[in-house]
Structures are given as structure tokens and as C-alpha cells.
């Protein structure tokens, strides 16, 4: 499998506080990889470092090239980040949120076609395109955040705690769509998720972070069978 993303000795700081301490990992093209760990382990910071929203050092290679710069550089390289808390623009409509996801693109007809493409995964968006995003339920806002990310036609999708605050039924539907995107479009996904069970069920490999370092790595099946992972993250 061809490597799409490689992190080598990645470090990140918030002022004087070091959040990442030499994180190294790889994500293959067309792969779904999960990042697990307790609160404060560095999971969210790893995604922020990739998308350029936190001060970082070390090497980030994306599609064979060193990734430098901030969020716009990451977006132009083909990386879409769905942050924790969804980040929908609540005063804008569903359609306006979707079109904002295509801000790096210039081909109007293709953008218009992609609004329809996204609606194939989320049919309710076609019916409620003029509805203000702030009036959507939490689950609908999370789906909209994913739809907006897809509008940029990303090579790599970063998902940060997508299940946070959502009902189990909504979480299952969200990850069903992620699996479908991976299967049908070959979308590569790196997901940080508090629900280790569902993260391991949707991914092929996973990394476990502890205090800013990779503590464990392996296939999702291997980690599900690891007693320490089961006790710490799966609750049995």
C-alpha cells in the first residue's frame, strides 16, 4: 500500500507546554486509521499539527512532499479537517456551509455537481438547503461538517472526536457513511475517537497515544485483542 501521510518525530507546543513528544505514524492511501488515547494524550493536537493550526516541529510528509505552512496550505494539498465541536457556521444555511467547503476550488460547475454528490450521502441536505445551520440537531450539524469537508474533494480526511455528544444511533450512521466513502471513493481517513470500539470497528489500523507519545500500534484486530487496550479503552 502506498503511503499517503507520514509523521516523523512530530512535536507540538501550546506556549511552554509540550503536547506531542516525537509522534511517528503512517497512513496508507485508501486506509482508515484510528488514533486512540485518554484525554490529554495528544490525539487532537496530532490532527491540529497536520492541518497547521498549532506550532509544530518534526516532519510531515503528504503524498511524497514535505507539508509546511498553515491550514490553507494543508487544504490546498488535499487535507480536510473536521474539528471537535463540528465548526459549522450557525448563521449560514446548509447550502452556504457546503459551498464554503469548496473555497479553495474555482470550477463552479464541478462545485455545483459536488453539492448534489454530497446530498447522495445526506439526502436531507437537498431538502433543507436553505435552512440555517444553527437550527439543526447536533447530529445533523456533525453530518453537515462532514459534508462541507467533502466539498473540498480531499485526499485525506481528518476527523476529531466525531461521536462526541451524539446519540449512539447517530454515531453508527455517521461511521456507516465514513465506511461508505472509504469503500466507494477510496477516501483516506485519520480519525481521533473517544469511542474506541467503533473506531477499531471502522479502521484497519490504530495507534494509541499516551502523554504525547505513541504507546501502542497495530492492526485494529490486534488492539481489540490486547488486554491492556481492552481494559483502558474498551471497558472489558
PDB file of N, CA, C and O in Angstrom, residues 121-174:
ATOM      1  N   UNK A 121     -25.144  11.196  -0.130  1.00  0.00           N
ATOM      2  CA  UNK A 121     -24.823  10.592   1.172  1.00  0.00           C
ATOM      3  C   UNK A 121     -25.748  11.119   2.276  1.00  0.00           C
ATOM      4  O   UNK A 121     -26.017  10.412   3.249  1.00  0.00           O
ATOM      5  N   UNK A 122     -26.203  12.353   2.128  1.00  0.00           N
ATOM      6  CA  UNK A 122     -27.051  13.001   3.125  1.00  0.00           C
ATOM      7  C   UNK A 122     -28.282  13.578   2.419  1.00  0.00           C
ATOM      8  O   UNK A 122     -28.342  14.791   2.167  1.00  0.00           O
ATOM      9  N   UNK A 123     -29.263  12.752   2.072  1.00  0.00           N
ATOM     10  CA  UNK A 123     -30.406  13.229   1.285  1.00  0.00           C
ATOM     11  C   UNK A 123     -31.157  14.397   1.912  1.00  0.00           C
ATOM     12  O   UNK A 123     -31.704  15.237   1.190  1.00  0.00           O
ATOM     13  N   UNK A 124     -31.174  14.479   3.227  1.00  0.00           N
ATOM     14  CA  UNK A 124     -31.913  15.566   3.879  1.00  0.00           C
ATOM     15  C   UNK A 124     -31.322  16.940   3.552  1.00  0.00           C
ATOM     16  O   UNK A 124     -32.022  17.955   3.611  1.00  0.00           O
ATOM     17  N   UNK A 125     -30.051  17.008   3.189  1.00  0.00           N
ATOM     18  CA  UNK A 125     -29.433  18.298   2.883  1.00  0.00           C
ATOM     19  C   UNK A 125     -30.029  18.909   1.620  1.00  0.00           C
ATOM     20  O   UNK A 125     -30.153  20.132   1.518  1.00  0.00           O
ATOM     21  N   UNK A 126     -30.402  18.071   0.657  1.00  0.00           N
ATOM     22  CA  UNK A 126     -31.009  18.581  -0.575  1.00  0.00           C
ATOM     23  C   UNK A 126     -32.366  19.203  -0.285  1.00  0.00           C
ATOM     24  O   UNK A 126     -32.755  20.199  -0.910  1.00  0.00           O
ATOM     25  N   UNK A 127     -33.073  18.625   0.674  1.00  0.00           N
ATOM     26  CA  UNK A 127     -34.415  19.112   1.017  1.00  0.00           C
ATOM     27  C   UNK A 127     -34.374  20.343   1.924  1.00  0.00           C
ATOM     28  O   UNK A 127     -35.322  21.130   1.943  1.00  0.00           O
ATOM     29  N   UNK A 128     -33.275  20.515   2.650  1.00  0.00           N
ATOM     30  CA  UNK A 128     -33.217  21.583   3.661  1.00  0.00           C
ATOM     31  C   UNK A 128     -32.028  22.511   3.440  1.00  0.00           C
ATOM     32  O   UNK A 128     -31.458  23.053   4.374  1.00  0.00           O
ATOM     33  N   UNK A 129     -31.678  22.690   2.163  1.00  0.00           N
ATOM     34  CA  UNK A 129     -30.511  23.507   1.830  1.00  0.00           C
ATOM     35  C   UNK A 129     -30.611  24.945   2.295  1.00  0.00           C
ATOM     36  O   UNK A 129     -29.593  25.598   2.561  1.00  0.00           O
ATOM     37  N   UNK A 130     -31.824  25.493   2.401  1.00  0.00           N
ATOM     38  CA  UNK A 130     -31.990  26.890   2.809  1.00  0.00           C
ATOM     39  C   UNK A 130     -32.184  27.048   4.307  1.00  0.00           C
ATOM     40  O   UNK A 130     -32.352  28.164   4.797  1.00  0.00           O
ATOM     41  N   UNK A 131     -32.116  25.948   5.042  1.00  0.00           N
ATOM     42  CA  UNK A 131     -32.295  26.021   6.499  1.00  0.00           C
ATOM     43  C   UNK A 131     -31.018  26.510   7.165  1.00  0.00           C
ATOM     44  O   UNK A 131     -29.912  26.127   6.789  1.00  0.00           O
ATOM     45  N   UNK A 132     -31.162  27.358   8.174  1.00  0.00           N
ATOM     46  CA  UNK A 132     -29.999  27.877   8.897  1.00  0.00           C
ATOM     47  C   UNK A 132     -29.358  26.749   9.704  1.00  0.00           C
ATOM     48  O   UNK A 132     -30.044  25.983  10.376  1.00  0.00           O
ATOM     49  N   UNK A 133     -28.046  26.652   9.628  1.00  0.00           N
ATOM     50  CA  UNK A 133     -27.331  25.536  10.258  1.00  0.00           C
ATOM     51  C   UNK A 133     -27.524  25.501  11.770  1.00  0.00           C
ATOM     52  O   UNK A 133     -27.532  24.427  12.374  1.00  0.00           O
ATOM     53  N   UNK A 134     -27.694  26.666  12.376  1.00  0.00           N
ATOM     54  CA  UNK A 134     -27.858  26.719  13.823  1.00  0.00           C
ATOM     55  C   UNK A 134     -29.139  26.076  14.317  1.00  0.00           C
ATOM     56  O   UNK A 134     -29.270  25.797  15.513  1.00  0.00           O
ATOM     57  N   UNK A 135     -30.091  25.828  13.430  1.00  0.00           N
ATOM     58  CA  UNK A 135     -31.357  25.203  13.829  1.00  0.00           C
ATOM     59  C   UNK A 135     -31.319  23.683  13.663  1.00  0.00           C
ATOM     60  O   UNK A 135     -32.302  23.014  13.972  1.00  0.00           O
ATOM     61  N   UNK A 136     -30.202  23.143  13.186  1.00  0.00           N
ATOM     62  CA  UNK A 136     -30.067  21.695  13.022  1.00  0.00           C
ATOM     63  C   UNK A 136     -29.770  21.032  14.363  1.00  0.00           C
ATOM     64  O   UNK A 136     -29.226  21.661  15.279  1.00  0.00           O
ATOM     65  N   UNK A 137     -30.090  19.752  14.461  1.00  0.00           N
ATOM     66  CA  UNK A 137     -29.712  18.989  15.648  1.00  0.00           C
ATOM     67  C   UNK A 137     -28.192  18.803  15.665  1.00  0.00           C
ATOM     68  O   UNK A 137     -27.502  19.030  14.661  1.00  0.00           O
ATOM     69  N   UNK A 138     -27.672  18.350  16.819  1.00  0.00           N
ATOM     70  CA  UNK A 138     -26.232  18.115  16.920  1.00  0.00           C
ATOM     71  C   UNK A 138     -25.745  17.098  15.903  1.00  0.00           C
ATOM     72  O   UNK A 138     -24.693  17.285  15.277  1.00  0.00           O
ATOM     73  N   UNK A 139     -26.517  16.041  15.713  1.00  0.00           N
ATOM     74  CA  UNK A 139     -26.127  15.027  14.732  1.00  0.00           C
ATOM     75  C   UNK A 139     -26.138  15.564  13.314  1.00  0.00           C
ATOM     76  O   UNK A 139     -25.239  15.271  12.517  1.00  0.00           O
ATOM     77  N   UNK A 140     -27.145  16.375  12.986  1.00  0.00           N
ATOM     78  CA  UNK A 140     -27.211  16.965  11.650  1.00  0.00           C
ATOM     79  C   UNK A 140     -26.057  17.931  11.422  1.00  0.00           C
ATOM     80  O   UNK A 140     -25.485  17.994  10.323  1.00  0.00           O
ATOM     81  N   UNK A 141     -25.672  18.682  12.460  1.00  0.00           N
ATOM     82  CA  UNK A 141     -24.531  19.588  12.314  1.00  0.00           C
ATOM     83  C   UNK A 141     -23.235  18.813  12.086  1.00  0.00           C
ATOM     84  O   UNK A 141     -22.373  19.246  11.318  1.00  0.00           O
ATOM     85  N   UNK A 142     -23.101  17.656  12.754  1.00  0.00           N
ATOM     86  CA  UNK A 142     -21.899  16.844  12.530  1.00  0.00           C
ATOM     87  C   UNK A 142     -21.880  16.298  11.106  1.00  0.00           C
ATOM     88  O   UNK A 142     -20.835  16.280  10.453  1.00  0.00           O
ATOM     89  N   UNK A 143     -23.042  15.879  10.603  1.00  0.00           N
ATOM     90  CA  UNK A 143     -23.128  15.418   9.218  1.00  0.00           C
ATOM     91  C   UNK A 143     -22.812  16.559   8.244  1.00  0.00           C
ATOM     92  O   UNK A 143     -22.129  16.371   7.231  1.00  0.00           O
ATOM     93  N   UNK A 144     -23.288  17.762   8.565  1.00  0.00           N
ATOM     94  CA  UNK A 144     -23.014  18.924   7.713  1.00  0.00           C
ATOM     95  C   UNK A 144     -21.526  19.246   7.701  1.00  0.00           C
ATOM     96  O   UNK A 144     -20.965  19.592   6.656  1.00  0.00           O
ATOM     97  N   UNK A 145     -20.882  19.129   8.857  1.00  0.00           N
ATOM     98  CA  UNK A 145     -19.434  19.370   8.917  1.00  0.00           C
ATOM     99  C   UNK A 145     -18.690  18.374   8.034  1.00  0.00           C
ATOM    100  O   UNK A 145     -17.725  18.732   7.342  1.00  0.00           O
ATOM    101  N   UNK A 146     -19.139  17.127   8.035  1.00  0.00           N
ATOM    102  CA  UNK A 146     -18.526  16.125   7.157  1.00  0.00           C
ATOM    103  C   UNK A 146     -18.810  16.452   5.697  1.00  0.00           C
ATOM    104  O   UNK A 146     -17.906  16.405   4.854  1.00  0.00           O
ATOM    105  N   UNK A 147     -20.056  16.822   5.388  1.00  0.00           N
ATOM    106  CA  UNK A 147     -20.397  17.191   4.017  1.00  0.00           C
ATOM    107  C   UNK A 147     -19.578  18.365   3.520  1.00  0.00           C
ATOM    108  O   UNK A 147     -19.104  18.367   2.377  1.00  0.00           O
ATOM    109  N   UNK A 148     -19.394  19.359   4.378  1.00  0.00           N
ATOM    110  CA  UNK A 148     -18.594  20.529   4.000  1.00  0.00           C
ATOM    111  C   UNK A 148     -17.154  20.126   3.700  1.00  0.00           C
ATOM    112  O   UNK A 148     -16.546  20.606   2.737  1.00  0.00           O
ATOM    113  N   UNK A 149     -16.596  19.217   4.516  1.00  0.00           N
ATOM    114  CA  UNK A 149     -15.228  18.748   4.265  1.00  0.00           C
ATOM    115  C   UNK A 149     -15.134  18.024   2.921  1.00  0.00           C
ATOM    116  O   UNK A 149     -14.149  18.180   2.183  1.00  0.00           O
ATOM    117  N   UNK A 150     -16.160  17.254   2.573  1.00  0.00           N
ATOM    118  CA  UNK A 150     -16.140  16.515   1.310  1.00  0.00           C
ATOM    119  C   UNK A 150     -16.172  17.441   0.106  1.00  0.00           C
ATOM    120  O   UNK A 150     -15.711  17.068  -0.983  1.00  0.00           O
ATOM    121  N   UNK A 151     -16.693  18.644   0.283  1.00  0.00           N
ATOM    122  CA  UNK A 151     -16.778  19.603  -0.820  1.00  0.00           C
ATOM    123  C   UNK A 151     -15.414  20.044  -1.330  1.00  0.00           C
ATOM    124  O   UNK A 151     -15.286  20.539  -2.450  1.00  0.00           O
ATOM    125  N   UNK A 152     -14.382  19.866  -0.531  1.00  0.00           N
ATOM    126  CA  UNK A 152     -13.043  20.237  -0.980  1.00  0.00           C
ATOM    127  C   UNK A 152     -12.370  19.124  -1.780  1.00  0.00           C
ATOM    128  O   UNK A 152     -11.236  19.280  -2.215  1.00  0.00           O
ATOM    129  N   UNK A 153     -13.086  18.000  -1.955  1.00  0.00           N
ATOM    130  CA  UNK A 153     -12.531  16.837  -2.655  1.00  0.00           C
ATOM    131  C   UNK A 153     -11.190  16.418  -2.048  1.00  0.00           C
ATOM    132  O   UNK A 153     -10.161  16.324  -2.732  1.00  0.00           O
ATOM    133  N   UNK A 154     -11.163  16.139  -0.732  1.00  0.00           N
ATOM    134  CA  UNK A 154      -9.880  15.876  -0.068  1.00  0.00           C
ATOM    135  C   UNK A 154      -9.268  14.534  -0.434  1.00  0.00           C
ATOM    136  O   UNK A 154      -9.973  13.577  -0.770  1.00  0.00           O
ATOM    137  N   UNK A 155      -7.951  14.463  -0.350  1.00  0.00           N
ATOM    138  CA  UNK A 155      -7.235  13.190  -0.427  1.00  0.00           C
ATOM    139  C   UNK A 155      -7.220  12.524   0.943  1.00  0.00           C
ATOM    140  O   UNK A 155      -7.183  11.296   1.043  1.00  0.00           O
ATOM    141  N   UNK A 156      -7.210  13.358   1.997  1.00  0.00           N
ATOM    142  CA  UNK A 156      -7.147  12.864   3.374  1.00  0.00           C
ATOM    143  C   UNK A 156      -8.169  13.612   4.215  1.00  0.00           C
ATOM    144  O   UNK A 156      -8.219  14.841   4.200  1.00  0.00           O
ATOM    145  N   UNK A 157      -8.980  12.856   4.964  1.00  0.00           N
ATOM    146  CA  UNK A 157      -9.979  13.433   5.853  1.00  0.00           C
ATOM    147  C   UNK A 157      -9.534  13.215   7.294  1.00  0.00           C
ATOM    148  O   UNK A 157      -9.281  12.074   7.707  1.00  0.00           O
ATOM    149  N   UNK A 158      -9.446  14.297   8.060  1.00  0.00           N
ATOM    150  CA  UNK A 158      -9.118  14.238   9.484  1.00  0.00           C
ATOM    151  C   UNK A 158     -10.403  14.421  10.281  1.00  0.00           C
ATOM    152  O   UNK A 158     -11.072  15.450  10.137  1.00  0.00           O
ATOM    153  N   UNK A 159     -10.744  13.463  11.114  1.00  0.00           N
ATOM    154  CA  UNK A 159     -11.965  13.527  11.923  1.00  0.00           C
ATOM    155  C   UNK A 159     -11.581  13.558  13.396  1.00  0.00           C
ATOM    156  O   UNK A 159     -10.925  12.634  13.887  1.00  0.00           O
ATOM    157  N   UNK A 160     -12.012  14.593  14.101  1.00  0.00           N
ATOM    158  CA  UNK A 160     -11.661  14.750  15.509  1.00  0.00           C
ATOM    159  C   UNK A 160     -12.889  14.547  16.392  1.00  0.00           C
ATOM    160  O   UNK A 160     -13.781  15.394  16.425  1.00  0.00           O
ATOM    161  N   UNK A 161     -12.926  13.423  17.083  1.00  0.00           N
ATOM    162  CA  UNK A 161     -13.989  13.090  18.042  1.00  0.00           C
ATOM    163  C   UNK A 161     -15.393  13.278  17.448  1.00  0.00           C
ATOM    164  O   UNK A 161     -16.233  13.978  18.017  1.00  0.00           O
ATOM    165  N   UNK A 162     -15.678  12.660  16.325  1.00  0.00           N
ATOM    166  CA  UNK A 162     -16.978  12.898  15.689  1.00  0.00           C
ATOM    167  C   UNK A 162     -18.174  12.406  16.509  1.00  0.00           C
ATOM    168  O   UNK A 162     -19.296  12.879  16.309  1.00  0.00           O
ATOM    169  N   UNK A 163     -17.963  11.464  17.431  1.00  0.00           N
ATOM    170  CA  UNK A 163     -19.098  10.926  18.185  1.00  0.00           C
ATOM    171  C   UNK A 163     -19.450  11.752  19.417  1.00  0.00           C
ATOM    172  O   UNK A 163     -20.462  11.493  20.070  1.00  0.00           O
ATOM    173  N   UNK A 164     -18.631  12.757  19.721  1.00  0.00           N
ATOM    174  CA  UNK A 164     -18.786  13.496  20.978  1.00  0.00           C
ATOM    175  C   UNK A 164     -20.176  14.135  21.084  1.00  0.00           C
ATOM    176  O   UNK A 164     -20.593  14.910  20.232  1.00  0.00           O
ATOM    177  N   UNK A 165     -20.910  13.774  22.138  1.00  0.00           N
ATOM    178  CA  UNK A 165     -22.205  14.378  22.405  1.00  0.00           C
ATOM    179  C   UNK A 165     -23.349  13.878  21.545  1.00  0.00           C
ATOM    180  O   UNK A 165     -24.443  14.439  21.609  1.00  0.00           O
ATOM    181  N   UNK A 166     -23.114  12.841  20.752  1.00  0.00           N
ATOM    182  CA  UNK A 166     -24.160  12.351  19.851  1.00  0.00           C
ATOM    183  C   UNK A 166     -24.760  11.038  20.358  1.00  0.00           C
ATOM    184  O   UNK A 166     -24.091  10.246  21.017  1.00  0.00           O
ATOM    185  N   UNK A 167     -26.012  10.809  20.007  1.00  0.00           N
ATOM    186  CA  UNK A 167     -26.692   9.567  20.372  1.00  0.00           C
ATOM    187  C   UNK A 167     -26.054   8.391  19.624  1.00  0.00           C
ATOM    188  O   UNK A 167     -25.582   8.552  18.496  1.00  0.00           O
ATOM    189  N   UNK A 168     -26.049   7.205  20.228  1.00  0.00           N
ATOM    190  CA  UNK A 168     -25.423   6.039  19.583  1.00  0.00           C
ATOM    191  C   UNK A 168     -25.930   5.757  18.170  1.00  0.00           C
ATOM    192  O   UNK A 168     -25.147   5.394  17.292  1.00  0.00           O
ATOM    193  N   UNK A 169     -27.227   5.935  17.948  1.00  0.00           N
ATOM    194  CA  UNK A 169     -27.789   5.688  16.615  1.00  0.00           C
ATOM    195  C   UNK A 169     -27.191   6.633  15.580  1.00  0.00           C
ATOM    196  O   UNK A 169     -26.864   6.231  14.453  1.00  0.00           O
ATOM    197  N   UNK A 170     -27.006   7.895  15.963  1.00  0.00           N
ATOM    198  CA  UNK A 170     -26.414   8.894  15.063  1.00  0.00           C
ATOM    199  C   UNK A 170     -24.953   8.562  14.804  1.00  0.00           C
ATOM    200  O   UNK A 170     -24.457   8.686  13.675  1.00  0.00           O
ATOM    201  N   UNK A 171     -24.255   8.134  15.843  1.00  0.00           N
ATOM    202  CA  UNK A 171     -22.838   7.773  15.706  1.00  0.00           C
ATOM    203  C   UNK A 171     -22.685   6.615  14.715  1.00  0.00           C
ATOM    204  O   UNK A 171     -21.813   6.644  13.837  1.00  0.00           O
ATOM    205  N   UNK A 172     -23.529   5.610  14.847  1.00  0.00           N
ATOM    206  CA  UNK A 172     -23.455   4.469  13.928  1.00  0.00           C
ATOM    207  C   UNK A 172     -23.710   4.901  12.487  1.00  0.00           C
ATOM    208  O   UNK A 172     -23.033   4.440  11.565  1.00  0.00           O
ATOM    209  N   UNK A 173     -24.670   5.801  12.279  1.00  0.00           N
ATOM    210  CA  UNK A 173     -24.961   6.284  10.928  1.00  0.00           C
ATOM    211  C   UNK A 173     -23.793   7.097  10.375  1.00  0.00           C
ATOM    212  O   UNK A 173     -23.433   6.975   9.199  1.00  0.00           O
ATOM    213  N   UNK A 174     -23.196   7.932  11.229  1.00  0.00           N
ATOM    214  CA  UNK A 174     -22.049   8.735  10.803  1.00  0.00           C
ATOM    215  C   UNK A 174     -20.921   7.835  10.308  1.00  0.00           C
ATOM    216  O   UNK A 174     -20.376   8.025   9.209  1.00  0.00           O
TER     217      UNK A 174
END
